[in-house]
Amino acid sequence: MLEKSARMSTDRNVLEESELEWIHLLLMARDAGLSVEEVRQFLRHANMEEPAIRNLA
């Protein structure tokens, strides 16, 4: 049981790190003047393995 608890704690820490990275990236995008829709569009194209930067221009 202790092992499962430790694993869950590790998973939660990884999730928190990932969330912090996303927040940091979104703040950088905002500071660069990108709208929420532009960020969504970028992520959508990035997920489809397209050159997303070109699509924002």
PDB file of N, CA and C in Angstrom:
ATOM      1  N   MET A   1       0.820  -1.191   0.000  1.00  0.00           N
ATOM      2  CA  MET A   1       0.000   0.000   0.000  1.00  0.00           C
ATOM      3  C   MET A   1       0.868   1.261   0.000  1.00  0.00           C
ATOM      4  N   LEU A   2       1.955   1.236   0.736  1.00  0.00           N
ATOM      5  CA  LEU A   2       2.851   2.386   0.799  1.00  0.00           C
ATOM      6  C   LEU A   2       3.461   2.669  -0.574  1.00  0.00           C
ATOM      7  N   GLU A   3       3.791   1.595  -1.305  1.00  0.00           N
ATOM      8  CA  GLU A   3       4.360   1.752  -2.641  1.00  0.00           C
ATOM      9  C   GLU A   3       3.365   2.448  -3.576  1.00  0.00           C
ATOM     10  N   LYS A   4       2.096   2.049  -3.501  1.00  0.00           N
ATOM     11  CA  LYS A   4       1.069   2.667  -4.336  1.00  0.00           C
ATOM     12  C   LYS A   4       0.924   4.149  -3.992  1.00  0.00           C
ATOM     13  N   SER A   5       0.962   4.478  -2.720  1.00  0.00           N
ATOM     14  CA  SER A   5       0.859   5.864  -2.279  1.00  0.00           C
ATOM     15  C   SER A   5       2.033   6.691  -2.806  1.00  0.00           C
ATOM     16  N   ALA A   6       3.228   6.137  -2.767  1.00  0.00           N
ATOM     17  CA  ALA A   6       4.415   6.831  -3.270  1.00  0.00           C
ATOM     18  C   ALA A   6       4.308   7.044  -4.771  1.00  0.00           C
ATOM     19  N   ARG A   7       3.807   6.037  -5.480  1.00  0.00           N
ATOM     20  CA  ARG A   7       3.653   6.146  -6.930  1.00  0.00           C
ATOM     21  C   ARG A   7       2.627   7.230  -7.275  1.00  0.00           C
ATOM     22  N   MET A   8       1.522   7.276  -6.540  1.00  0.00           N
ATOM     23  CA  MET A   8       0.499   8.284  -6.783  1.00  0.00           C
ATOM     24  C   MET A   8       1.055   9.682  -6.521  1.00  0.00           C
ATOM     25  N   SER A   9       1.871   9.811  -5.493  1.00  0.00           N
ATOM     26  CA  SER A   9       2.489  11.093  -5.181  1.00  0.00           C
ATOM     27  C   SER A   9       3.421  11.523  -6.308  1.00  0.00           C
ATOM     28  N   THR A  10       4.202  10.585  -6.836  1.00  0.00           N
ATOM     29  CA  THR A  10       5.099  10.873  -7.953  1.00  0.00           C
ATOM     30  C   THR A  10       4.305  11.284  -9.175  1.00  0.00           C
ATOM     31  N   ASP A  11       3.224  10.565  -9.475  1.00  0.00           N
ATOM     32  CA  ASP A  11       2.376  10.908 -10.616  1.00  0.00           C
ATOM     33  C   ASP A  11       1.813  12.315 -10.463  1.00  0.00           C
ATOM     34  N   ARG A  12       1.406  12.666  -9.273  1.00  0.00           N
ATOM     35  CA  ARG A  12       0.842  13.987  -9.010  1.00  0.00           C
ATOM     36  C   ARG A  12       1.912  15.063  -9.213  1.00  0.00           C
ATOM     37  N   ASN A  13       3.145  14.796  -8.779  1.00  0.00           N
ATOM     38  CA  ASN A  13       4.235  15.754  -8.964  1.00  0.00           C
ATOM     39  C   ASN A  13       4.539  15.959 -10.438  1.00  0.00           C
ATOM     40  N   VAL A  14       4.528  14.879 -11.204  1.00  0.00           N
ATOM     41  CA  VAL A  14       4.784  14.980 -12.640  1.00  0.00           C
ATOM     42  C   VAL A  14       3.687  15.804 -13.294  1.00  0.00           C
ATOM     43  N   LEU A  15       2.447  15.559 -12.910  1.00  0.00           N
ATOM     44  CA  LEU A  15       1.328  16.312 -13.452  1.00  0.00           C
ATOM     45  C   LEU A  15       1.478  17.791 -13.118  1.00  0.00           C
ATOM     46  N   GLU A  16       1.837  18.087 -11.886  1.00  0.00           N
ATOM     47  CA  GLU A  16       2.000  19.481 -11.489  1.00  0.00           C
ATOM     48  C   GLU A  16       3.113  20.150 -12.284  1.00  0.00           C
ATOM     49  N   GLU A  17       4.226  19.451 -12.527  1.00  0.00           N
ATOM     50  CA  GLU A  17       5.312  20.003 -13.330  1.00  0.00           C
ATOM     51  C   GLU A  17       4.830  20.278 -14.738  1.00  0.00           C
ATOM     52  N   SER A  18       4.096  19.344 -15.309  1.00  0.00           N
ATOM     53  CA  SER A  18       3.574  19.503 -16.658  1.00  0.00           C
ATOM     54  C   SER A  18       2.623  20.690 -16.730  1.00  0.00           C
ATOM     55  N   GLU A  19       1.749  20.812 -15.734  1.00  0.00           N
ATOM     56  CA  GLU A  19       0.818  21.937 -15.705  1.00  0.00           C
ATOM     57  C   GLU A  19       1.565  23.258 -15.611  1.00  0.00           C
ATOM     58  N   LEU A  20       2.608  23.305 -14.804  1.00  0.00           N
ATOM     59  CA  LEU A  20       3.397  24.533 -14.678  1.00  0.00           C
ATOM     60  C   LEU A  20       4.073  24.886 -15.998  1.00  0.00           C
ATOM     61  N   GLU A  21       4.551  23.878 -16.724  1.00  0.00           N
ATOM     62  CA  GLU A  21       5.170  24.127 -18.021  1.00  0.00           C
ATOM     63  C   GLU A  21       4.154  24.718 -18.993  1.00  0.00           C
ATOM     64  N   TRP A  22       2.935  24.154 -19.002  1.00  0.00           N
ATOM     65  CA  TRP A  22       1.886  24.675 -19.893  1.00  0.00           C
ATOM     66  C   TRP A  22       1.528  26.101 -19.520  1.00  0.00           C
ATOM     67  N   ILE A  23       1.401  26.371 -18.241  1.00  0.00           N
ATOM     68  CA  ILE A  23       1.076  27.731 -17.804  1.00  0.00           C
ATOM     69  C   ILE A  23       2.172  28.695 -18.244  1.00  0.00           C
ATOM     70  N   HIS A  24       3.419  28.282 -18.080  1.00  0.00           N
ATOM     71  CA  HIS A  24       4.544  29.124 -18.487  1.00  0.00           C
ATOM     72  C   HIS A  24       4.493  29.392 -19.993  1.00  0.00           C
ATOM     73  N   LEU A  25       4.237  28.354 -20.785  1.00  0.00           N
ATOM     74  CA  LEU A  25       4.164  28.528 -22.238  1.00  0.00           C
ATOM     75  C   LEU A  25       3.009  29.439 -22.639  1.00  0.00           C
ATOM     76  N   LEU A  26       1.860  29.274 -21.982  1.00  0.00           N
ATOM     77  CA  LEU A  26       0.713  30.125 -22.299  1.00  0.00           C
ATOM     78  C   LEU A  26       0.987  31.581 -21.934  1.00  0.00           C
ATOM     79  N   LEU A  27       1.662  31.809 -20.810  1.00  0.00           N
ATOM     80  CA  LEU A  27       2.019  33.181 -20.435  1.00  0.00           C
ATOM     81  C   LEU A  27       3.005  33.788 -21.430  1.00  0.00           C
ATOM     82  N   MET A  28       3.952  32.988 -21.902  1.00  0.00           N
ATOM     83  CA  MET A  28       4.894  33.468 -22.912  1.00  0.00           C
ATOM     84  C   MET A  28       4.160  33.825 -24.201  1.00  0.00           C
ATOM     85  N   ALA A  29       3.205  32.986 -24.596  1.00  0.00           N
ATOM     86  CA  ALA A  29       2.425  33.252 -25.804  1.00  0.00           C
ATOM     87  C   ALA A  29       1.629  34.543 -25.642  1.00  0.00           C
ATOM     88  N   ARG A  30       1.028  34.717 -24.481  1.00  0.00           N
ATOM     89  CA  ARG A  30       0.259  35.942 -24.212  1.00  0.00           C
ATOM     90  C   ARG A  30       1.168  37.163 -24.281  1.00  0.00           C
ATOM     91  N   ASP A  31       2.339  37.059 -23.658  1.00  0.00           N
ATOM     92  CA  ASP A  31       3.283  38.177 -23.663  1.00  0.00           C
ATOM     93  C   ASP A  31       3.780  38.491 -25.072  1.00  0.00           C
ATOM     94  N   ALA A  32       3.785  37.481 -25.939  1.00  0.00           N
ATOM     95  CA  ALA A  32       4.203  37.676 -27.325  1.00  0.00           C
ATOM     96  C   ALA A  32       3.069  38.243 -28.176  1.00  0.00           C
ATOM     97  N   GLY A  33       1.892  38.398 -27.569  1.00  0.00           N
ATOM     98  CA  GLY A  33       0.771  38.989 -28.284  1.00  0.00           C
ATOM     99  C   GLY A  33      -0.137  37.999 -28.974  1.00  0.00           C
ATOM    100  N   LEU A  34       0.032  36.708 -28.705  1.00  0.00           N
ATOM    101  CA  LEU A  34      -0.837  35.710 -29.330  1.00  0.00           C
ATOM    102  C   LEU A  34      -2.169  35.642 -28.598  1.00  0.00           C
ATOM    103  N   SER A  35      -3.227  35.460 -29.356  1.00  0.00           N
ATOM    104  CA  SER A  35      -4.543  35.289 -28.747  1.00  0.00           C
ATOM    105  C   SER A  35      -4.717  33.832 -28.327  1.00  0.00           C
ATOM    106  N   VAL A  36      -5.718  33.590 -27.521  1.00  0.00           N
ATOM    107  CA  VAL A  36      -6.018  32.217 -27.101  1.00  0.00           C
ATOM    108  C   VAL A  36      -6.302  31.358 -28.326  1.00  0.00           C
ATOM    109  N   GLU A  37      -7.034  31.900 -29.289  1.00  0.00           N
ATOM    110  CA  GLU A  37      -7.360  31.138 -30.499  1.00  0.00           C
ATOM    111  C   GLU A  37      -6.101  30.810 -31.299  1.00  0.00           C
ATOM    112  N   GLU A  38      -5.154  31.728 -31.371  1.00  0.00           N
ATOM    113  CA  GLU A  38      -3.902  31.460 -32.079  1.00  0.00           C
ATOM    114  C   GLU A  38      -3.112  30.351 -31.389  1.00  0.00           C
ATOM    115  N   VAL A  39      -3.111  30.350 -30.070  1.00  0.00           N
ATOM    116  CA  VAL A  39      -2.423  29.290 -29.329  1.00  0.00           C
ATOM    117  C   VAL A  39      -3.104  27.950 -29.589  1.00  0.00           C
ATOM    118  N   ARG A  40      -4.441  27.931 -29.544  1.00  0.00           N
ATOM    119  CA  ARG A  40      -5.173  26.693 -29.838  1.00  0.00           C
ATOM    120  C   ARG A  40      -4.866  26.196 -31.241  1.00  0.00           C
ATOM    121  N   GLN A  41      -4.844  27.116 -32.197  1.00  0.00           N
ATOM    122  CA  GLN A  41      -4.560  26.752 -33.583  1.00  0.00           C
ATOM    123  C   GLN A  41      -3.147  26.174 -33.697  1.00  0.00           C
ATOM    124  N   PHE A  42      -2.199  26.807 -33.030  1.00  0.00           N
ATOM    125  CA  PHE A  42      -0.818  26.324 -33.034  1.00  0.00           C
ATOM    126  C   PHE A  42      -0.740  24.904 -32.486  1.00  0.00           C
ATOM    127  N   LEU A  43      -1.390  24.674 -31.339  1.00  0.00           N
ATOM    128  CA  LEU A  43      -1.349  23.349 -30.721  1.00  0.00           C
ATOM    129  C   LEU A  43      -2.046  22.312 -31.589  1.00  0.00           C
ATOM    130  N   ARG A  44      -3.140  22.702 -32.220  1.00  0.00           N
ATOM    131  CA  ARG A  44      -3.872  21.776 -33.088  1.00  0.00           C
ATOM    132  C   ARG A  44      -2.984  21.340 -34.254  1.00  0.00           C
ATOM    133  N   HIS A  45      -2.288  22.302 -34.876  1.00  0.00           N
ATOM    134  CA  HIS A  45      -1.409  21.970 -35.994  1.00  0.00           C
ATOM    135  C   HIS A  45      -0.181  21.195 -35.524  1.00  0.00           C
ATOM    136  N   ALA A  46       0.332  21.550 -34.356  1.00  0.00           N
ATOM    137  CA  ALA A  46       1.492  20.835 -33.812  1.00  0.00           C
ATOM    138  C   ALA A  46       1.136  19.380 -33.547  1.00  0.00           C
ATOM    139  N   ASN A  47      -0.088  19.140 -33.069  1.00  0.00           N
ATOM    140  CA  ASN A  47      -0.523  17.769 -32.815  1.00  0.00           C
ATOM    141  C   ASN A  47      -0.675  16.983 -34.101  1.00  0.00           C
ATOM    142  N   MET A  48      -0.943  17.666 -35.200  1.00  0.00           N
ATOM    143  CA  MET A  48      -1.086  16.991 -36.490  1.00  0.00           C
ATOM    144  C   MET A  48       0.255  16.904 -37.207  1.00  0.00           C
ATOM    145  N   GLU A  49       1.317  17.307 -36.509  1.00  0.00           N
ATOM    146  CA  GLU A  49       2.684  17.285 -37.030  1.00  0.00           C
ATOM    147  C   GLU A  49       2.831  18.146 -38.274  1.00  0.00           C
ATOM    148  N   GLU A  50       2.159  19.285 -38.287  1.00  0.00           N
ATOM    149  CA  GLU A  50       2.295  20.258 -39.362  1.00  0.00           C
ATOM    150  C   GLU A  50       3.192  21.382 -38.877  1.00  0.00           C
ATOM    151  N   PRO A  51       3.812  22.087 -39.805  1.00  0.00           N
ATOM    152  CA  PRO A  51       4.614  23.243 -39.387  1.00  0.00           C
ATOM    153  C   PRO A  51       3.706  24.368 -38.904  1.00  0.00           C
ATOM    154  N   ALA A  52       3.424  24.367 -37.633  1.00  0.00           N
ATOM    155  CA  ALA A  52       2.421  25.262 -37.056  1.00  0.00           C
ATOM    156  C   ALA A  52       2.809  26.733 -37.153  1.00  0.00           C
ATOM    157  N   ILE A  53       4.067  27.029 -37.039  1.00  0.00           N
ATOM    158  CA  ILE A  53       4.495  28.427 -37.069  1.00  0.00           C
ATOM    159  C   ILE A  53       4.093  29.076 -38.391  1.00  0.00           C
ATOM    160  N   ARG A  54       4.273  28.373 -39.480  1.00  0.00           N
ATOM    161  CA  ARG A  54       3.927  28.912 -40.793  1.00  0.00           C
ATOM    162  C   ARG A  54       2.433  29.204 -40.878  1.00  0.00           C
ATOM    163  N   ASN A  55       1.617  28.388 -40.245  1.00  0.00           N
ATOM    164  CA  ASN A  55       0.173  28.560 -40.297  1.00  0.00           C
ATOM    165  C   ASN A  55      -0.301  29.756 -39.489  1.00  0.00           C
ATOM    166  N   LEU A  56       0.507  30.235 -38.553  1.00  0.00           N
ATOM    167  CA  LEU A  56       0.124  31.405 -37.764  1.00  0.00           C
ATOM    168  C   LEU A  56       0.419  32.705 -38.503  1.00  0.00           C
ATOM    169  N   ALA A  57       1.330  32.649 -39.456  1.00  0.00           N
ATOM    170  CA  ALA A  57       1.747  33.870 -40.170  1.00  0.00           C
ATOM    171  C   ALA A  57       0.652  34.423 -41.057  1.00  0.00           C
TER     172      ALA A  57
END
